[in-house]
mmCIF file of C-alpha atoms in Angstrom:
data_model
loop_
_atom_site.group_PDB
_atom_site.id
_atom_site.type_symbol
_atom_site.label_atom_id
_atom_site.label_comp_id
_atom_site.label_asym_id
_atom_site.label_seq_id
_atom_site.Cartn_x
_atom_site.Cartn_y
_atom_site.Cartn_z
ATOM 1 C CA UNK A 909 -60.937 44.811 -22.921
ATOM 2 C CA UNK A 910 -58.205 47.113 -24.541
ATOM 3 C CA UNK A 911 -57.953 45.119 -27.302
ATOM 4 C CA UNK A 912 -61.530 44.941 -27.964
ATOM 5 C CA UNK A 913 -61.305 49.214 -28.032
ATOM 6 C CA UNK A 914 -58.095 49.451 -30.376
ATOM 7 C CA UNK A 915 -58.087 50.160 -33.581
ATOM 8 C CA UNK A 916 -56.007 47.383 -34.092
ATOM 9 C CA UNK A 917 -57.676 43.994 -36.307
ATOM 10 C CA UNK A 918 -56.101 41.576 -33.680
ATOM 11 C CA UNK A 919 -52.459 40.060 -32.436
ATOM 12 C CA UNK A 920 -51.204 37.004 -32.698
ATOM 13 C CA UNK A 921 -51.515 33.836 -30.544
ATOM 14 C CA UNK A 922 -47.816 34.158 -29.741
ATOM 15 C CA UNK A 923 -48.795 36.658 -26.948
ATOM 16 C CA UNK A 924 -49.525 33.628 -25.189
ATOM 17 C CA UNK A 925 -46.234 32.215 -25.212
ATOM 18 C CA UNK A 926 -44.688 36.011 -24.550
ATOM 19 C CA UNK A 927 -46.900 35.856 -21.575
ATOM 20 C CA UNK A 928 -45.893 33.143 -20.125
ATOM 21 C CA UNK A 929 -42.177 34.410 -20.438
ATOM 22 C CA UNK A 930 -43.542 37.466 -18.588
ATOM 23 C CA UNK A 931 -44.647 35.191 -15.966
ATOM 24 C CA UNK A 932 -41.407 33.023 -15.619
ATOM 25 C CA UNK A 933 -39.267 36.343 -14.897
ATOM 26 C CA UNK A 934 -41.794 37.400 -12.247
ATOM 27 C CA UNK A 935 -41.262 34.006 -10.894
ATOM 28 C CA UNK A 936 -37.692 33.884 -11.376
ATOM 29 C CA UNK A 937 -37.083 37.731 -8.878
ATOM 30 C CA UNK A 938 -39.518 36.083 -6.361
ATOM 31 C CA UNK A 939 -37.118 33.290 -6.137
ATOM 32 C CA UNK A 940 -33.887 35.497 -6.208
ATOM 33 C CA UNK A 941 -35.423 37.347 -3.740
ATOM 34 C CA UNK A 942 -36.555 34.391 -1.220
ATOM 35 C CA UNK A 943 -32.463 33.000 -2.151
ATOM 36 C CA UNK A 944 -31.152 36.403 -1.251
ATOM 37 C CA UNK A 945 -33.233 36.866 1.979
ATOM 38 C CA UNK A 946 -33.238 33.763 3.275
ATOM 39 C CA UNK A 947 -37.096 32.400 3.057
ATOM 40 C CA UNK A 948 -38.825 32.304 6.665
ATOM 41 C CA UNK A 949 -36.601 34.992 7.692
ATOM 42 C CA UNK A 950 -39.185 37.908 6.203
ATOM 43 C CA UNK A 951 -42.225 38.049 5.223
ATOM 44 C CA UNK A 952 -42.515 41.161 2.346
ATOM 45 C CA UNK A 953 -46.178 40.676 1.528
ATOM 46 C CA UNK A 954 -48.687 41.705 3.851
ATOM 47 C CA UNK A 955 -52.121 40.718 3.018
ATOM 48 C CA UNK A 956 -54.437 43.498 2.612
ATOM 49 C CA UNK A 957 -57.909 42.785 5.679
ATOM 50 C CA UNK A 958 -58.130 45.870 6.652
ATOM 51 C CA UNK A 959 -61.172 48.599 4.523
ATOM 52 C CA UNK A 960 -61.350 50.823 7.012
ATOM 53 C CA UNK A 961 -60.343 54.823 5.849
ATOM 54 C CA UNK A 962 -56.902 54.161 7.391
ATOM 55 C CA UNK A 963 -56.763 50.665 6.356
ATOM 56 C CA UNK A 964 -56.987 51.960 2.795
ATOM 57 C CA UNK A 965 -55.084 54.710 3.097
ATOM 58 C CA UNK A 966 -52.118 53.015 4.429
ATOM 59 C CA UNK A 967 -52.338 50.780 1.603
ATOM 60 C CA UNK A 968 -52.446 53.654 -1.477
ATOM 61 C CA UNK A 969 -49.375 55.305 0.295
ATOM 62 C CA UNK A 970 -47.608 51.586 0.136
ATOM 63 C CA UNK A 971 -48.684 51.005 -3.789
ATOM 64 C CA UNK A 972 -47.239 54.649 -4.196
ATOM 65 C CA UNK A 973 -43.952 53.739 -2.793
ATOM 66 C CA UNK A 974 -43.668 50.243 -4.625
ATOM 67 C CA UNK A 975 -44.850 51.761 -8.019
ATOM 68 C CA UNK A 976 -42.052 54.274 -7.825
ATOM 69 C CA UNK A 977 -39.551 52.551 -6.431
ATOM 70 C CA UNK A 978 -40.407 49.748 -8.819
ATOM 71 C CA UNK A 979 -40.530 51.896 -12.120
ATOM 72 C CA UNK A 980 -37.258 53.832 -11.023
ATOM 73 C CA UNK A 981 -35.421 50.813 -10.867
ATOM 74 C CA UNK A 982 -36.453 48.882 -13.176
ATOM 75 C CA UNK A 983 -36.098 51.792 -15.773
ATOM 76 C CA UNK A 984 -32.296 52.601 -14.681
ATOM 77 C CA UNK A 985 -31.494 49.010 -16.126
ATOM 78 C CA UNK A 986 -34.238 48.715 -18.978
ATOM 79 C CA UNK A 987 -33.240 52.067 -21.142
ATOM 80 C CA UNK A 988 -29.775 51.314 -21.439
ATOM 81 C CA UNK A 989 -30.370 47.550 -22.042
ATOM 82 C CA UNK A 990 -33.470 48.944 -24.498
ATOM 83 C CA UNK A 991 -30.486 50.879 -26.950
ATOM 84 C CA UNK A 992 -28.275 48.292 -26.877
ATOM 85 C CA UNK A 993 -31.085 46.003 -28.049
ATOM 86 C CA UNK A 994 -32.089 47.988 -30.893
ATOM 87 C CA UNK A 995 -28.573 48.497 -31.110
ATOM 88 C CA UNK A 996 -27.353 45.414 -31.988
ATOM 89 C CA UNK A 997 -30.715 42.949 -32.511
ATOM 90 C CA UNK A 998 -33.193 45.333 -33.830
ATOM 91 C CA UNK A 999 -33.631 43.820 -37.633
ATOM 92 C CA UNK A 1000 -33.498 39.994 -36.270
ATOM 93 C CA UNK A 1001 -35.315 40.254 -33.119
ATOM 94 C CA UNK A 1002 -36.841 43.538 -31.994
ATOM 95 C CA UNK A 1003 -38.169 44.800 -35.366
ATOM 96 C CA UNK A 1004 -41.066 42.200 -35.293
ATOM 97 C CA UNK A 1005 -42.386 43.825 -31.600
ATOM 98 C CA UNK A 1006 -42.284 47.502 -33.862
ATOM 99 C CA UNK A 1007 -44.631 46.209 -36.323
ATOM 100 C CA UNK A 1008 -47.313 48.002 -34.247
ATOM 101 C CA UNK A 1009 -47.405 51.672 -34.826
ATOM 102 C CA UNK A 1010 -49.721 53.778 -33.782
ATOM 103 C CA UNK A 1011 -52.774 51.432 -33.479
ATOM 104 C CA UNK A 1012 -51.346 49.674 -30.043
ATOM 105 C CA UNK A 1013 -53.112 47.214 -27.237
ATOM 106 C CA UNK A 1014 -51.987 45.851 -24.339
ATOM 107 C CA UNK A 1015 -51.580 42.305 -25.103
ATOM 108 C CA UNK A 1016 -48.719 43.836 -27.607
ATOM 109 C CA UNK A 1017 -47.086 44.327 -24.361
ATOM 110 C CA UNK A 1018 -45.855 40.299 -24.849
ATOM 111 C CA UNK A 1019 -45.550 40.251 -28.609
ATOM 112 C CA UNK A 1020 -42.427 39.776 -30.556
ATOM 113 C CA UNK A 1021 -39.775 36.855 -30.971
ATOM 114 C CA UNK A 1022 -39.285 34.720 -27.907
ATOM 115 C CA UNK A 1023 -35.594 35.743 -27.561
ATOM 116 C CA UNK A 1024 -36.691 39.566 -27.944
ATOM 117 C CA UNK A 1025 -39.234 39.332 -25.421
ATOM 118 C CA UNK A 1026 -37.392 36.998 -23.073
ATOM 119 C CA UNK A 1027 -35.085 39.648 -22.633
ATOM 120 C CA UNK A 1028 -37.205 42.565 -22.136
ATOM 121 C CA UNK A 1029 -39.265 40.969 -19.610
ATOM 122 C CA UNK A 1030 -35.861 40.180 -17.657
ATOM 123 C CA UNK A 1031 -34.580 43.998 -17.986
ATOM 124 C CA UNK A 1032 -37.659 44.864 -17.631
ATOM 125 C CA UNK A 1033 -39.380 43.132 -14.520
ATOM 126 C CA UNK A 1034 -36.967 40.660 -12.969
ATOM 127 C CA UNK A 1035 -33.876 43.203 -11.897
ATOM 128 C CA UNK A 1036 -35.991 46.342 -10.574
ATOM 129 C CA UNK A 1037 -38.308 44.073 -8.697
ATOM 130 C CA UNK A 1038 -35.071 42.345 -7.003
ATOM 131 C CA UNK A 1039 -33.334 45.274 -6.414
ATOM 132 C CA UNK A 1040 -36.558 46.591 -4.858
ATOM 133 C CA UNK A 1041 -36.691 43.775 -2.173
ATOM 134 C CA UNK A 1042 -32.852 44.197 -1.425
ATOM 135 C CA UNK A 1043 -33.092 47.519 -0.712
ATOM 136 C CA UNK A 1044 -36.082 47.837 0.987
ATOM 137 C CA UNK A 1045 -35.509 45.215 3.529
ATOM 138 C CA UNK A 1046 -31.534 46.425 3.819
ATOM 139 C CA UNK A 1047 -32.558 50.143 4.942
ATOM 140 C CA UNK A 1048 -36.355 48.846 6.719
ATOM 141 C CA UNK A 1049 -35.684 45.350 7.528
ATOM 142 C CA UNK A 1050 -39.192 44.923 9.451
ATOM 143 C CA UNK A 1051 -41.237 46.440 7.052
ATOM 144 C CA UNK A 1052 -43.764 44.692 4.048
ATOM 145 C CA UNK A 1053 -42.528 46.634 1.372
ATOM 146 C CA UNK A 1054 -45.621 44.726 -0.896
ATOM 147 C CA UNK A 1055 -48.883 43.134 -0.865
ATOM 148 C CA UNK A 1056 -51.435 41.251 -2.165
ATOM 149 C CA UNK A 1057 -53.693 44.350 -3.586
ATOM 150 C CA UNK A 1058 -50.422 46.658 -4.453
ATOM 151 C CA UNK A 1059 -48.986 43.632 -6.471
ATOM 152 C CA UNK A 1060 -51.669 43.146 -8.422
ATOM 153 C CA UNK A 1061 -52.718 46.648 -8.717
ATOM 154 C CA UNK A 1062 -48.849 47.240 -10.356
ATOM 155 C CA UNK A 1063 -49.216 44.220 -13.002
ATOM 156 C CA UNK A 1064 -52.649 45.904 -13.941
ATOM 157 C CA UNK A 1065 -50.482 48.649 -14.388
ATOM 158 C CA UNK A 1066 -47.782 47.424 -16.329
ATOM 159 C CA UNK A 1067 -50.649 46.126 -19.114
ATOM 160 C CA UNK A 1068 -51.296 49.465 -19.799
ATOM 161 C CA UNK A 1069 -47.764 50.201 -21.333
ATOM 162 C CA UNK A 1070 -49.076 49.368 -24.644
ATOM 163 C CA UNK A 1071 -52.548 50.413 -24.162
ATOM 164 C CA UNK A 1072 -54.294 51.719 -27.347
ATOM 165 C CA UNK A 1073 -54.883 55.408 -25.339
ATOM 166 C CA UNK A 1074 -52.543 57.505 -23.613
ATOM 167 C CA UNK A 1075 -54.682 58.454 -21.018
ATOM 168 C CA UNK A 1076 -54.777 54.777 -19.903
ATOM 169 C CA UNK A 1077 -52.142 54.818 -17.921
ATOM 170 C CA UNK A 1078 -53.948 57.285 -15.801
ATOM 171 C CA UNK A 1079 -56.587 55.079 -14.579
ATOM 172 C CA UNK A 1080 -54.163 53.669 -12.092
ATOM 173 C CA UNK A 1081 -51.613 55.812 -11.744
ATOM 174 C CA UNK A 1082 -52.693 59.833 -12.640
ATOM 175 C CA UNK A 1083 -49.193 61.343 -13.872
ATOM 176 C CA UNK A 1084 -47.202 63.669 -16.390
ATOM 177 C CA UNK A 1085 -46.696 62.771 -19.847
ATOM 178 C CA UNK A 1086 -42.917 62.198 -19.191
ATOM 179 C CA UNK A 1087 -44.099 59.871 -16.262
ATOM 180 C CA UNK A 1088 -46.678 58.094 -17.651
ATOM 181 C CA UNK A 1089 -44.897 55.136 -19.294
ATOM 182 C CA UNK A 1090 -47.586 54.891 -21.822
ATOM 183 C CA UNK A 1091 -47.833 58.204 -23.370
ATOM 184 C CA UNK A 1092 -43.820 57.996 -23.221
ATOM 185 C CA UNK A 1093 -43.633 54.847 -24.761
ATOM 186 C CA UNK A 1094 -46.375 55.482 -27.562
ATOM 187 C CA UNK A 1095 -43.453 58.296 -28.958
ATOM 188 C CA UNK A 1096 -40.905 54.919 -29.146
ATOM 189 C CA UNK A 1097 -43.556 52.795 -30.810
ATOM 190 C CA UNK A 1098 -43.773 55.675 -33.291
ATOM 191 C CA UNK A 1099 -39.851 56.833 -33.598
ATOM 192 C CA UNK A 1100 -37.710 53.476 -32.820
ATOM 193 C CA UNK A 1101 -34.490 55.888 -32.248
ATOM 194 C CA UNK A 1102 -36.285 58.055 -29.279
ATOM 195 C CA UNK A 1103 -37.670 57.622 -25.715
ATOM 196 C CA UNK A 1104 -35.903 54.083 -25.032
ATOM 197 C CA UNK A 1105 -36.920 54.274 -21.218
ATOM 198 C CA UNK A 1106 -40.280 53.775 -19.884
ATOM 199 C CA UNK A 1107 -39.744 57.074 -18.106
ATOM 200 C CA UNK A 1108 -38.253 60.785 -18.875
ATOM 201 C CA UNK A 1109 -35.980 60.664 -15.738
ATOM 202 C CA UNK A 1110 -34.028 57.563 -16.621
ATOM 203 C CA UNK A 1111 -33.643 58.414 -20.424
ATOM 204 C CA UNK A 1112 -32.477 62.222 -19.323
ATOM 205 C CA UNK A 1113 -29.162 59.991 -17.541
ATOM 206 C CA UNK A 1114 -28.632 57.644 -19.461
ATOM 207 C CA UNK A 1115 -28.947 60.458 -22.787
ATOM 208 C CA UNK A 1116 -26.419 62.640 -20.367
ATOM 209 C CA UNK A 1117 -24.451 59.648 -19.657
ATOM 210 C CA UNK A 1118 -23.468 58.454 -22.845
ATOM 211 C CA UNK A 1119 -24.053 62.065 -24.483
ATOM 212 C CA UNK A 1120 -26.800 61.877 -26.651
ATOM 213 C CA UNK A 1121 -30.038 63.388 -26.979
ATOM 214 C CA UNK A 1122 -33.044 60.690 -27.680
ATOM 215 C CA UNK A 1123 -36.075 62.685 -26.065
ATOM 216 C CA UNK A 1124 -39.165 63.287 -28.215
ATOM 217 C CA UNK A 1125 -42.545 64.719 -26.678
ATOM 218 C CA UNK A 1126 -45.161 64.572 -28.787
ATOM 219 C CA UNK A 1127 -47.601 67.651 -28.975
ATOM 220 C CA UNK A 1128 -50.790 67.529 -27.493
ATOM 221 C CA UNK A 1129 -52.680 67.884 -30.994
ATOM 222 C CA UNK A 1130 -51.269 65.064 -32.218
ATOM 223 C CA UNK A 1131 -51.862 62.222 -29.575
ATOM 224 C CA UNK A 1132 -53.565 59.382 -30.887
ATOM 225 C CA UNK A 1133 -57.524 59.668 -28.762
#
């Protein structure tokens, strides 16, 4: 449906294949995460029954908490991982993802070499989901820290990082520019050297970290509608 709304005249085929790599690495942290807890011994995803108010309720305050957690953790290891990238594989690998400009779509989310997008689906999905599980379970051992509807609610989500408007991102999750990963990411698709993260937060350490500055906003006026 994006796709069909871009301005873009079509992607490749080989967004299947990136896809499926997407897929793999999602498949990969649920089975670090069964090896690491022991499988039988929890049971992290509850399956949403209940559409009562409260039922509901309870269920957009646990999507809240596993977006967050999800996106802060994940984006802690992917901007760092993200410069070295470009860093050191940008003309062989990464450069073919960057062909897209400003005329983006979500399927571009899985488009580039299968090296280049092997490893951003790892930084990007395999280690914060993990490290989500761990934690949660270490600190609230009883508790479902996912479920059915939040899980897919998040990978709808995570399409949206190279959807063809800004304001996409809102549909799901209603945030500030330097939140919403796809208004923050359209300024990297547009200046290679800037906004590595997904997220302000992350990019403002890792910048103060290794003492650089690689923040660009992009002014209202000239957001791509």
């Amino acid at each position: 449906l994006d796709l069909y709304f871009s301005n873009t005249k079509g992607v490749s085929p080989s967004v299947l294949i990136g896809a499926s790599i997407y897929c793999s690495c999602d498949v990969l942290h649920l089975y670090l995460k069964d090896l690491y807890l022991h499988e039988g011994q929890h049971d992290p995803l509850h399956i949403f029954q209940d559409f009562s108010f409260l039922g509901l309720f309870r269920e957009l305050v646990r999507f809240a908490i596993f977006l967050a957690c999800i996106g802060l953790l994940s984006d802690l290891f992917f901007s760092p991982t993200h410069r070295l990238w470009h860093h050191l594989n940008f003309e062989s690998n990464h450069k073919k993802h960057h062909e897209f400009t400003k005329n983006l779509t979500s399927p571009l989310l899985y488009y580039g070499t299968i090296l280049d997008v092997a490893f951003m689906a790892f930084s990007a999905v395999t280690i914060g989901s993990f490290l989500y599980y761990v934690l949660a379970f270490r600190f609230f051992p009883s508790c479902h820290p996912s479920s059915n509807l939040s899980t897919f609610l998040l990978i709808l989500n995570s399409h949206l990082s190279h959807a063809h408007d800004i304001r996409c991102a809102g549909l799901i999750a209603p945030l500030p520019d330097k939140m919403n990963f796809v208004a923050y990411h359209y300024v990297h698709h547009l200046f290679p050297t800037n906004n590595y993260g997904l997220t302000e937060p992350s990019d403002m350490l890792w910048d103060w970290i290794l003492g650089v500055h690689t923040i660009k906003k992009l002014d209202q006026d000239k957001k791509v509608k």
